[in-house]
Coordinates of C-alpha atoms in Angstrom, one line a residue:
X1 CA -32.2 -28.7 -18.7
X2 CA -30.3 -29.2 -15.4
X3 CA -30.6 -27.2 -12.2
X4 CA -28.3 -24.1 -12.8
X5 CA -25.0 -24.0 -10.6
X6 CA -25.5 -21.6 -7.4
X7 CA -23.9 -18.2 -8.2
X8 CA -22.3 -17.1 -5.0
X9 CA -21.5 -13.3 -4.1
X10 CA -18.2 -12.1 -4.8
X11 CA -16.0 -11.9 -1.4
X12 CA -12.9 -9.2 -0.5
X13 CA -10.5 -10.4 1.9
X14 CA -8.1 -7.5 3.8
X15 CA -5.8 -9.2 5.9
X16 CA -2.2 -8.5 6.2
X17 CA -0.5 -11.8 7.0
X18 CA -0.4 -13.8 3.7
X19 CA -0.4 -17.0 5.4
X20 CA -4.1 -16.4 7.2
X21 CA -4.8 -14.7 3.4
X22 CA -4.4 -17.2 1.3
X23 CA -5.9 -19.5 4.3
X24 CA -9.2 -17.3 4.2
X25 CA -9.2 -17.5 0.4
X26 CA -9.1 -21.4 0.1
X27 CA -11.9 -21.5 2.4
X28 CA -14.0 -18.7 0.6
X29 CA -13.5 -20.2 -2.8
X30 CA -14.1 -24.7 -1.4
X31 CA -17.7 -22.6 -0.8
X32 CA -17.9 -21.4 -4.2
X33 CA -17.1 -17.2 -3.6
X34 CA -15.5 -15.5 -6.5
X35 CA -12.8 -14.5 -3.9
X36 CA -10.3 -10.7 -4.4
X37 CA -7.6 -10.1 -1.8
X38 CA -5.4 -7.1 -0.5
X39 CA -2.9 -7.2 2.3
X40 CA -3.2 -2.8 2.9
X41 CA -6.0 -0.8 4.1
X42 CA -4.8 0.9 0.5
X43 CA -4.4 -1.8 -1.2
X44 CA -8.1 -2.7 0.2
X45 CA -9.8 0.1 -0.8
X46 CA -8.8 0.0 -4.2
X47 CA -9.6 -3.4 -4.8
X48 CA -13.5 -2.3 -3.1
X49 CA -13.8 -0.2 -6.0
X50 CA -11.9 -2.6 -9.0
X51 CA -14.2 -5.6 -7.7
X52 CA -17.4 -4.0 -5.8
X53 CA -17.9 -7.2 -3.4
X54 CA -21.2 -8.0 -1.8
X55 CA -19.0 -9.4 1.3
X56 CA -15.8 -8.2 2.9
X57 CA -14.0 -9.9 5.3
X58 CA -12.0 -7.6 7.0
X59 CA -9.1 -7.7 9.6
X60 CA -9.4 -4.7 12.0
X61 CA -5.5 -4.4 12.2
X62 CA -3.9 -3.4 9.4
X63 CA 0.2 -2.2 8.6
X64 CA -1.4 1.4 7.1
X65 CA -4.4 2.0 8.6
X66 CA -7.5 1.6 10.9
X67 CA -9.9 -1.7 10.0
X68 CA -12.7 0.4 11.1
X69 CA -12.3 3.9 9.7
X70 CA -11.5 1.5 6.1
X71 CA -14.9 0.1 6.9
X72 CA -16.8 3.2 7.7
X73 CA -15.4 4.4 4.5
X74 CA -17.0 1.6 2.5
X75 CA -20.3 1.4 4.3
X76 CA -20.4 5.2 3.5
X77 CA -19.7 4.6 -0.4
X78 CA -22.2 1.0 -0.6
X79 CA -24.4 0.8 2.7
X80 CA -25.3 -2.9 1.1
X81 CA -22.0 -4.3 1.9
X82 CA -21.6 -7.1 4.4
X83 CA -18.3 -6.8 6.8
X84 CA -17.4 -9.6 8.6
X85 CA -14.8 -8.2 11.0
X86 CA -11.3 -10.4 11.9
X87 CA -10.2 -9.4 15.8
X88 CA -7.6 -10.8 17.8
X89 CA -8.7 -13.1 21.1
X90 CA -9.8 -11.0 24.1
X91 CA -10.6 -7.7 21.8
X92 CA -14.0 -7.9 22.6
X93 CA -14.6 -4.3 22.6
X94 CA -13.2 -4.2 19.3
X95 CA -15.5 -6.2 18.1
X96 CA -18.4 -4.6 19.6
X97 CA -17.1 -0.9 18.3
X98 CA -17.3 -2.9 14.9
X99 CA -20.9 -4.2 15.5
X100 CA -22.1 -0.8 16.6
X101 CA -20.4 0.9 13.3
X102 CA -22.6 -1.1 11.0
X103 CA -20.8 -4.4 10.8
X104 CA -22.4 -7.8 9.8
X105 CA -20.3 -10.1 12.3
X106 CA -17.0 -10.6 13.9
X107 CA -14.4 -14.0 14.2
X108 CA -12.0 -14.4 16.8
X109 CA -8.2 -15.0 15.8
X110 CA -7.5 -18.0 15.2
X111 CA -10.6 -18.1 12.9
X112 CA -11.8 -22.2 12.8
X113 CA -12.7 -23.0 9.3
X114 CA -16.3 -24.5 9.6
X115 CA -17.1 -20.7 11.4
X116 CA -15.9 -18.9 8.6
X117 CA -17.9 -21.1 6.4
X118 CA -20.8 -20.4 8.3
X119 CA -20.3 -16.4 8.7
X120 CA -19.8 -16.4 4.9
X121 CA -23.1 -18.5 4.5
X122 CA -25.3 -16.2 6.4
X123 CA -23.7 -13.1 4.7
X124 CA -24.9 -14.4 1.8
X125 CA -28.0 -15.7 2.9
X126 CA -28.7 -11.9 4.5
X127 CA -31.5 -9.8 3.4
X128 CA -30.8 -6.5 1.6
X129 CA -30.1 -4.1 4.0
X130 CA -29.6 -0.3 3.5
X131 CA -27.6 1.4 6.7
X132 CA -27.1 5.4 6.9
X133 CA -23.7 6.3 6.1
X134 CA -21.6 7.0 9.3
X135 CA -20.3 10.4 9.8
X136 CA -17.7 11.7 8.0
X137 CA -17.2 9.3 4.6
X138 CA -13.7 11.0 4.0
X139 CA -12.5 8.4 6.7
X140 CA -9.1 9.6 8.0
X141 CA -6.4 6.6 7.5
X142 CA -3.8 9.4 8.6
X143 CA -2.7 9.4 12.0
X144 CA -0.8 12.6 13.5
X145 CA -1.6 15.7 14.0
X146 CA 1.5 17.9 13.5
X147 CA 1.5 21.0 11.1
X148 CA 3.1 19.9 8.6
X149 CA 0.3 16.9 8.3
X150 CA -2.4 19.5 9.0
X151 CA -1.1 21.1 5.8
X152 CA -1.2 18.2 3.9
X153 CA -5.4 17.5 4.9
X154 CA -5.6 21.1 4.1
X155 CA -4.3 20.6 0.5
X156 CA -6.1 17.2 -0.3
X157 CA -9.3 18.8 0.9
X158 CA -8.5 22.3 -1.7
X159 CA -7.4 19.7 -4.6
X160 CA -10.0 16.4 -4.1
X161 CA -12.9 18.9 -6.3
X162 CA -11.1 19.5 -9.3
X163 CA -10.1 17.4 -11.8
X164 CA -6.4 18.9 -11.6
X165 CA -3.4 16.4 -12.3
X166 CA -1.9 15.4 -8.5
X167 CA 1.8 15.0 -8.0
X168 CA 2.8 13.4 -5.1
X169 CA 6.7 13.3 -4.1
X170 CA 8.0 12.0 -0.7
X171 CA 10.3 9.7 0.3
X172 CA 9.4 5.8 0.3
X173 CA 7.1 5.0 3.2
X174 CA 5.6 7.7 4.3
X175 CA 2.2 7.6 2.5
X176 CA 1.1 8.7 -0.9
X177 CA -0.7 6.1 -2.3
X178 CA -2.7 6.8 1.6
X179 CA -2.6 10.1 -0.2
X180 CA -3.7 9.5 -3.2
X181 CA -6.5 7.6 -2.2
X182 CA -7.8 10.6 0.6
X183 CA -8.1 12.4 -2.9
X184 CA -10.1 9.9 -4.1
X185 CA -12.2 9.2 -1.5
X186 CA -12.7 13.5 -1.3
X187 CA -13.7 14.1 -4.9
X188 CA -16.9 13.7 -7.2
X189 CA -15.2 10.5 -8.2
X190 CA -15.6 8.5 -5.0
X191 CA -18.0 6.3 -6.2
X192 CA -15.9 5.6 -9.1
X193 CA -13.0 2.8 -9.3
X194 CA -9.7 3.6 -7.5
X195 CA -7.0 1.9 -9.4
X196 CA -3.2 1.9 -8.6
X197 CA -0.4 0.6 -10.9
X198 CA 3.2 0.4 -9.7
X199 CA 5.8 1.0 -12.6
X200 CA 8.4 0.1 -11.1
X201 CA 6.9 -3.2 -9.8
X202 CA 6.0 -4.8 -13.4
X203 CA 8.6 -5.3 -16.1
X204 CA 8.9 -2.5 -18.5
X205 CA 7.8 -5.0 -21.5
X206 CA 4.9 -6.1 -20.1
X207 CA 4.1 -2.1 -18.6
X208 CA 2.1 -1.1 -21.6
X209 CA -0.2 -4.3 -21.7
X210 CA -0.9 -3.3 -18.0
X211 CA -1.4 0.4 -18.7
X212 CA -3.6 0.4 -21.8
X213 CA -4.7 -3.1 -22.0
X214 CA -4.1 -6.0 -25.0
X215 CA -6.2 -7.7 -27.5
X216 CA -6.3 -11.4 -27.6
X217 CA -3.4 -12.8 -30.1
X218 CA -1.8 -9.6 -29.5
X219 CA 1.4 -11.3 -28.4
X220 CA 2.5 -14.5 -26.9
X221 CA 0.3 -15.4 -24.0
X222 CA -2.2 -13.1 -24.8
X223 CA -5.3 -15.4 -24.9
X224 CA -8.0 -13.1 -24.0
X225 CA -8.7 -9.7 -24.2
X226 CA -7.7 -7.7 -20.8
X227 CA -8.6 -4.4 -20.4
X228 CA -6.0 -2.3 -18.3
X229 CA -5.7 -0.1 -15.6
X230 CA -6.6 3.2 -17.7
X231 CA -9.7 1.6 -18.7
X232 CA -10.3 -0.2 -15.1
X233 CA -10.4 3.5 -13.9
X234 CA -13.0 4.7 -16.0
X235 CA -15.0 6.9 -14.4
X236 CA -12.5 7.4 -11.0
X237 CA -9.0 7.7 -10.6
X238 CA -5.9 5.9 -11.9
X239 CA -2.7 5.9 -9.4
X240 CA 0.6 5.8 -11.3
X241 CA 3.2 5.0 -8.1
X242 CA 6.9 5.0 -9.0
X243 CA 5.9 7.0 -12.0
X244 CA 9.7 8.3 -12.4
X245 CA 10.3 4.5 -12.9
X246 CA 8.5 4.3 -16.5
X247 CA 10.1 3.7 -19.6
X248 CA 10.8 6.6 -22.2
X249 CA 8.4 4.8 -24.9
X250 CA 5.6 4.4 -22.9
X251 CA 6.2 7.9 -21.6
X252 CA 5.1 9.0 -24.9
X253 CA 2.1 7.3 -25.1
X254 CA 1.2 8.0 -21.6
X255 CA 1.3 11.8 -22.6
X256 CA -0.9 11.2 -26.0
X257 CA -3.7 9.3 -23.4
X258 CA -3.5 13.1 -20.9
X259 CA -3.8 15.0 -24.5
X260 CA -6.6 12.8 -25.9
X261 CA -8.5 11.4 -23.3
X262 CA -8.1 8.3 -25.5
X263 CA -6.5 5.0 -24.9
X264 CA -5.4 2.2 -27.7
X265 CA -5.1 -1.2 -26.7
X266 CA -2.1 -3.4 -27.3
X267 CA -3.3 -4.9 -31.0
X268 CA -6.0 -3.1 -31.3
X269 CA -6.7 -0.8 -34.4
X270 CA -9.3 1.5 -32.7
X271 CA -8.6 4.4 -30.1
X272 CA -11.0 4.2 -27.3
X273 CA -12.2 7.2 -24.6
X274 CA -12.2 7.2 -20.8
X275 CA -12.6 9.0 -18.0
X276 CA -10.1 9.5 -15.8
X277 CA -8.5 11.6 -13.4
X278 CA -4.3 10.6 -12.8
X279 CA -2.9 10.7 -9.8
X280 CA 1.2 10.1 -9.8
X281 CA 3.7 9.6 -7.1
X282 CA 7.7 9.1 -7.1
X283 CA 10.4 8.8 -4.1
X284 CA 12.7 10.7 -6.3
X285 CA 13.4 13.5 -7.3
X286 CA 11.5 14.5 -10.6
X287 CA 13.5 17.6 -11.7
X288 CA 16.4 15.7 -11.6
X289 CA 14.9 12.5 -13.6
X290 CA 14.4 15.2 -16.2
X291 CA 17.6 16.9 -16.1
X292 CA 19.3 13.5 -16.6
X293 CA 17.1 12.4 -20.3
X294 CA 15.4 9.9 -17.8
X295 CA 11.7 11.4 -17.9
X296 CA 9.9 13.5 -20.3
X297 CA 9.8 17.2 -19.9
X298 CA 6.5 17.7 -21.8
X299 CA 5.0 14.7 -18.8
X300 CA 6.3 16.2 -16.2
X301 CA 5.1 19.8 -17.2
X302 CA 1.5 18.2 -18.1
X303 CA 1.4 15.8 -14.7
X304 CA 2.9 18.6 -12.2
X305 CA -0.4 20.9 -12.1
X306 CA -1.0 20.4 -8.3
X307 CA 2.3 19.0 -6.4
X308 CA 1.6 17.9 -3.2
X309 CA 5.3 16.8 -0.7
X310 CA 4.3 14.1 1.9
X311 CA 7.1 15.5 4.8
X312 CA 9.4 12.7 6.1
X313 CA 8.4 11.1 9.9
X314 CA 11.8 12.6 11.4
X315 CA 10.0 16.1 10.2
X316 CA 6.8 15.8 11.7
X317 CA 7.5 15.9 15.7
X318 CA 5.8 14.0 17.7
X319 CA 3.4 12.2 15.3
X320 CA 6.2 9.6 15.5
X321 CA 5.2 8.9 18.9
X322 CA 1.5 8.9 18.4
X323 CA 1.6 6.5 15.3
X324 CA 3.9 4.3 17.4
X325 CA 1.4 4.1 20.1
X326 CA -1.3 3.7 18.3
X327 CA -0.1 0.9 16.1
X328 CA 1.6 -0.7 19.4
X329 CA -1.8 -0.6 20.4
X330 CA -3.5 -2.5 17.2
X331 CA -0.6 -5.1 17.1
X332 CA -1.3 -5.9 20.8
X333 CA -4.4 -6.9 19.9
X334 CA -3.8 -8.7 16.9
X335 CA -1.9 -10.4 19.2
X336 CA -3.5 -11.0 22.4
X337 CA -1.1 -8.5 24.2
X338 CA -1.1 -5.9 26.4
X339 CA 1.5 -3.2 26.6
X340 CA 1.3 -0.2 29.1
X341 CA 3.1 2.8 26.4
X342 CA 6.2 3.5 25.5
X343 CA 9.2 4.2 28.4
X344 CA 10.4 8.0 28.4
X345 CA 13.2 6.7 27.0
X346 CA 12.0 5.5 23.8
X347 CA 10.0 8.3 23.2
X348 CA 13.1 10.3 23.4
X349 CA 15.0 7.7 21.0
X350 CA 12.1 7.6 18.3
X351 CA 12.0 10.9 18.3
X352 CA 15.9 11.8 17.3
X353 CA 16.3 8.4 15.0
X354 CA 16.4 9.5 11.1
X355 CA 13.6 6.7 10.0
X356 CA 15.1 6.6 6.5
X357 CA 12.2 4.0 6.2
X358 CA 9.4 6.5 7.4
X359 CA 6.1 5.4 8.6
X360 CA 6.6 2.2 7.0
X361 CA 9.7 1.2 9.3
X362 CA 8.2 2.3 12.5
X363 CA 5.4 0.2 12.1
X364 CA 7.9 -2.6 11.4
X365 CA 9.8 -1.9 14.7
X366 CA 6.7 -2.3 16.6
X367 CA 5.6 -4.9 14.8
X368 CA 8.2 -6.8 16.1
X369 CA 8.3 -5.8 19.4
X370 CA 4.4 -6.7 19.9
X371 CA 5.0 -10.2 18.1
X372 CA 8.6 -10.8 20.4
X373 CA 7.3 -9.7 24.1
X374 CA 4.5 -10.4 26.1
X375 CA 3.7 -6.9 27.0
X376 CA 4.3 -4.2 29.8
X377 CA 6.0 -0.6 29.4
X378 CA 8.4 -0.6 26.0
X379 CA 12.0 0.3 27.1
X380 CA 15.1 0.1 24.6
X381 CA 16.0 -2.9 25.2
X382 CA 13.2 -4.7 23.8
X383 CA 13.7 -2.8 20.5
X384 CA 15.4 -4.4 17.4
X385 CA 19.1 -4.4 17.4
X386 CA 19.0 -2.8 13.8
X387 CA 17.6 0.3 15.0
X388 CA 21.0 1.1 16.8
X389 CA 22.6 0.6 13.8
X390 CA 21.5 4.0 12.5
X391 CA 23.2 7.0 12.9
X392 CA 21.1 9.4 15.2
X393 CA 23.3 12.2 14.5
X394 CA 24.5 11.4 11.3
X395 CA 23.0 12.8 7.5
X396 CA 19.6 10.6 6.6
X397 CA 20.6 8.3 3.3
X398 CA 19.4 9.7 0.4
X399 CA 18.4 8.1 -3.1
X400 CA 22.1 8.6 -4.8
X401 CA 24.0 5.4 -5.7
X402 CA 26.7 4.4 -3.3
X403 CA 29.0 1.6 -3.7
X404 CA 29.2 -1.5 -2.5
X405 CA 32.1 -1.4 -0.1
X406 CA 29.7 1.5 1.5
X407 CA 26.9 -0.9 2.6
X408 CA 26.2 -0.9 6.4
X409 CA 27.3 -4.2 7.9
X410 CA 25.2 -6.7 9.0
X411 CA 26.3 -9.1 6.7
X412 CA 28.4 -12.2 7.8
X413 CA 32.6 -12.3 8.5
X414 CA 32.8 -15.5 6.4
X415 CA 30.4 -14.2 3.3
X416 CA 33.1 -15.7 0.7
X417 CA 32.2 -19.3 2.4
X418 CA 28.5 -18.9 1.3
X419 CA 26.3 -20.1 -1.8
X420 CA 26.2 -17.6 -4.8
X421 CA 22.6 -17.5 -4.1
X422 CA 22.8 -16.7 -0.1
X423 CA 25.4 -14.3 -0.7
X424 CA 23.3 -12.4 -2.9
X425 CA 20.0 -12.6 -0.6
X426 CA 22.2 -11.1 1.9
X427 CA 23.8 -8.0 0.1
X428 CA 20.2 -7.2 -1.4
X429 CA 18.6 -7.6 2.2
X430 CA 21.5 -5.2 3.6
X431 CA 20.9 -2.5 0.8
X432 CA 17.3 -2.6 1.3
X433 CA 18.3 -2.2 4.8
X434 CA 19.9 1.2 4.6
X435 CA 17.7 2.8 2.0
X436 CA 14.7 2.3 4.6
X437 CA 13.3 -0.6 2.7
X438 CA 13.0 1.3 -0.6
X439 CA 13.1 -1.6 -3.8
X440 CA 13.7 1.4 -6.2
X441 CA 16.7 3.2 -4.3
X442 CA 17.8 -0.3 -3.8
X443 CA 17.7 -1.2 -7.7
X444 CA 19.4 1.7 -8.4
X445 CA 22.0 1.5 -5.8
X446 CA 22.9 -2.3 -7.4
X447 CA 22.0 -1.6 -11.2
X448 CA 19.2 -3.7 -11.9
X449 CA 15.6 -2.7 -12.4
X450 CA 13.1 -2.9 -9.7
X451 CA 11.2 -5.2 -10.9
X452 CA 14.2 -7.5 -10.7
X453 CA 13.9 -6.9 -6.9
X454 CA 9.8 -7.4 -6.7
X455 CA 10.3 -11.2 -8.3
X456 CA 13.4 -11.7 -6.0
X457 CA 11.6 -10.8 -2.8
X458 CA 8.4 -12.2 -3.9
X459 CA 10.2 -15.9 -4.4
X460 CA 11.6 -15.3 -1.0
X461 CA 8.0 -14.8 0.6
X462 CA 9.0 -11.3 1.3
X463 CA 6.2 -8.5 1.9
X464 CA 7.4 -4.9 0.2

């Protein structure tokens, strides 16, 4: 018999910036890691509990969250894990806050390959090590502290116990899968898998397969069994984001799987229990999704036990400041930056623009301005020209269709001069634009299905 190939621990790699991520990934697999990635602190956390990794490396800036309080949060759940921590040149007490909370090294930005190598090598090479968990598991990737937010800790903290259907609504970008995964990370099921499913992200024929699962030979390209994300979440929680977005037929099995506990793969003969507790979310309007035939009364009824709103940015005072700050803060770092705050009058601006984008376009805005200036006090005319374009008086965009000739400019005089395929980047960029970077709104507002829009931007190397 020969010598048995080297089985190297599985590695979990959060980073943001799909360039560095599929970078770090190359590097982790040329040294033989079974390698999962996730560009969110969400996104992150959910693939923690799908893959349960004996190494994470993990960037400390993230677009939705803290790198640490992400890290606490999984130290607190599997004190064995080894965190190798990503922070930007000259955020040395970073690194050192990272250290002290528990983790097993830290890499300067720009990371050189034969140190990775060797920080992954020792991680694995690293004794078994058992650290108590830091205070307070439930780590808080919220930030802001206004009442309306105080209201929505108060409600995740009241529903995170039972086992009660949660029904998230808000408008796109302003947290609920952040939501979602507080309830999670609150209830008897925190130890369990987190699993979130788009469905409005996958097409609708190939929904069901990702839902319930398929049998090998159950359809073309089927060639092994796959369990799906029902089964994945055996045990914890399943996320069904853009829930509104699901097709009428798998509606109706989705509600026999809440009645019965049960799921039946795709070709497969033989019902099968599991254990989960659902947790849905939609940007729309779910009242009206019923009123028009487009979603199951009987669903709704059985998935609206515990509703819970997520409140808009331009509701929530002066959090928009103090998430602005904070992630101006992180993104300096990243960067290698220092800015001195925000100017008087930018405060005064954020706080009467309409964000149709939410959270999620605030921390584009400064983003941009960390990655375009070198630093000092922010004033308004280092912000991004589109952010004038909105009206600061003017009614917030909501999800109803609007036509074509409605579209806020920003697109080219001389459009009819352009390639069919440039033309059409443009007007799906500019709709995206005005409904705050929403891919649903967007796929309604130009009558194709949002998963036409995922593939689109995804070819285009565009992060959603």
């Amino acid at each position: 018999m020969g010598n048995r190939p080297v089985r190297h621990p599985p590695v979990l790699i959060i980073e943001d910036t799909i360039s560095l991520r599929l970078v770090y990934r190359a590097i982790a697999m040329a040294a033989g890691h079974p390698v999962a990635v996730a560009g969110s602190a969400a996104e992150g956390l959910a693939q923690f509990h799908a893959t349960a990794p004996n190494i994470v490396l993990l960037d400390v800036v993230l677009p939705d969250g803290d790198g640490l309080a992400l890290m606490r949060a999984m130290l607190a759940e599997r004190p064995e894990t080894l965190v190798i921590v990503l922070t930007a040149h000259g955020s040395v007490n970073r690194a050192i806050e990272a250290m002290r909370a528990g983790a097993q090294d830290f890499l300067v930005k720009p990371v050189d390959e034969a140190r990775l190598t060797a920080a992954l090598a020792n991680a694995a090479n690293a004794p078994q090590r058992t650290l108590p968990a830091p205070a307070g598991p439930q780590a808080n990737l919220f930030i802001g502290s206004s009442e309306p937010m105080q209201r929505i800790h108060g409600k995740i903290e009241s529903v995170a116990k039972s086992m009660a259907t949660v029904f998230i609504t808000g408008e796109s970008g302003t947290g609920k899968e952040l939501a979602a995964l507080g309830i999670h990370a609150a209830s008897p099921r925190a130890n369990g898998p987190f699993i979130a499913l788009n469905c409005g992200a996958i097409p609708q024929d190939l929904l069901e397969s990702e839902v319930f699962g398929h049998m090998k030979g159950s359809f073309t390209g089927a060639l092994s069994d796959k369990p799906g994300a029902a089964q994945a979440a055996d045990g914890g929680t399943l996320f069904l984001d853009e829930i509104c977005e699901m097709a009428l037929p798998l509606q109706t099995k989705l509600l026999r799987f809440l009645q019965t506990s049960t799921i039946v793969p795709v070709g497969a003969t033989k019902p099968r229990k599991v254990n989960v507790r659902i947790v849905c979310a939609t940007n729309r309007d779910p009242m009206d999704a019923v009123r028009r035939g487009q979603f199951r009364e009987d669903l709704f009824y059985r998935l609206f036990v515990v509703p819970i709103h997520m409140p808009p940015l331009r509701d929530r005072g002066d959090d928009v400041i103090e998430i602005a700050e904070t992630a101006l803060a992180r993104f300096a770092q990243e960067e290698g930056r220092h800015f001195d705050g925000l100017s008087p009058e930018v405060r005064a601006l954020f706080r009467r623009l309409p964000w149709p984008g939410n959270v999620r376009q605030l921390l584009n805005v400064i983003r941009n301005i960390a990655v375009l200036h070198m630093g000092g006090l922010v004033t308004p005319g280092m912000l991004p020209e589109s952010l004038f374009l909105q009206g600061i008086d003017g009614p917030t965009p909501t999800a109803t269709d609007m036509p074509l000739h409605d579209i806020p400019t920003g697109l080219p005089p001389n459009l009819l001069a352009r390639p069919l395929a440039e033309i059409e980047r443009l007007v799906i960029e500019a709709v995206l634009t005005r409904h705050g970077g929403s891919v649903p709104k967007a796929a309604r507002t130009l009558e194709v299905s949002p998963s036409t829009l995922y593939r689109k931007l995804e070819g285009w190397g565009v992060k959603t």
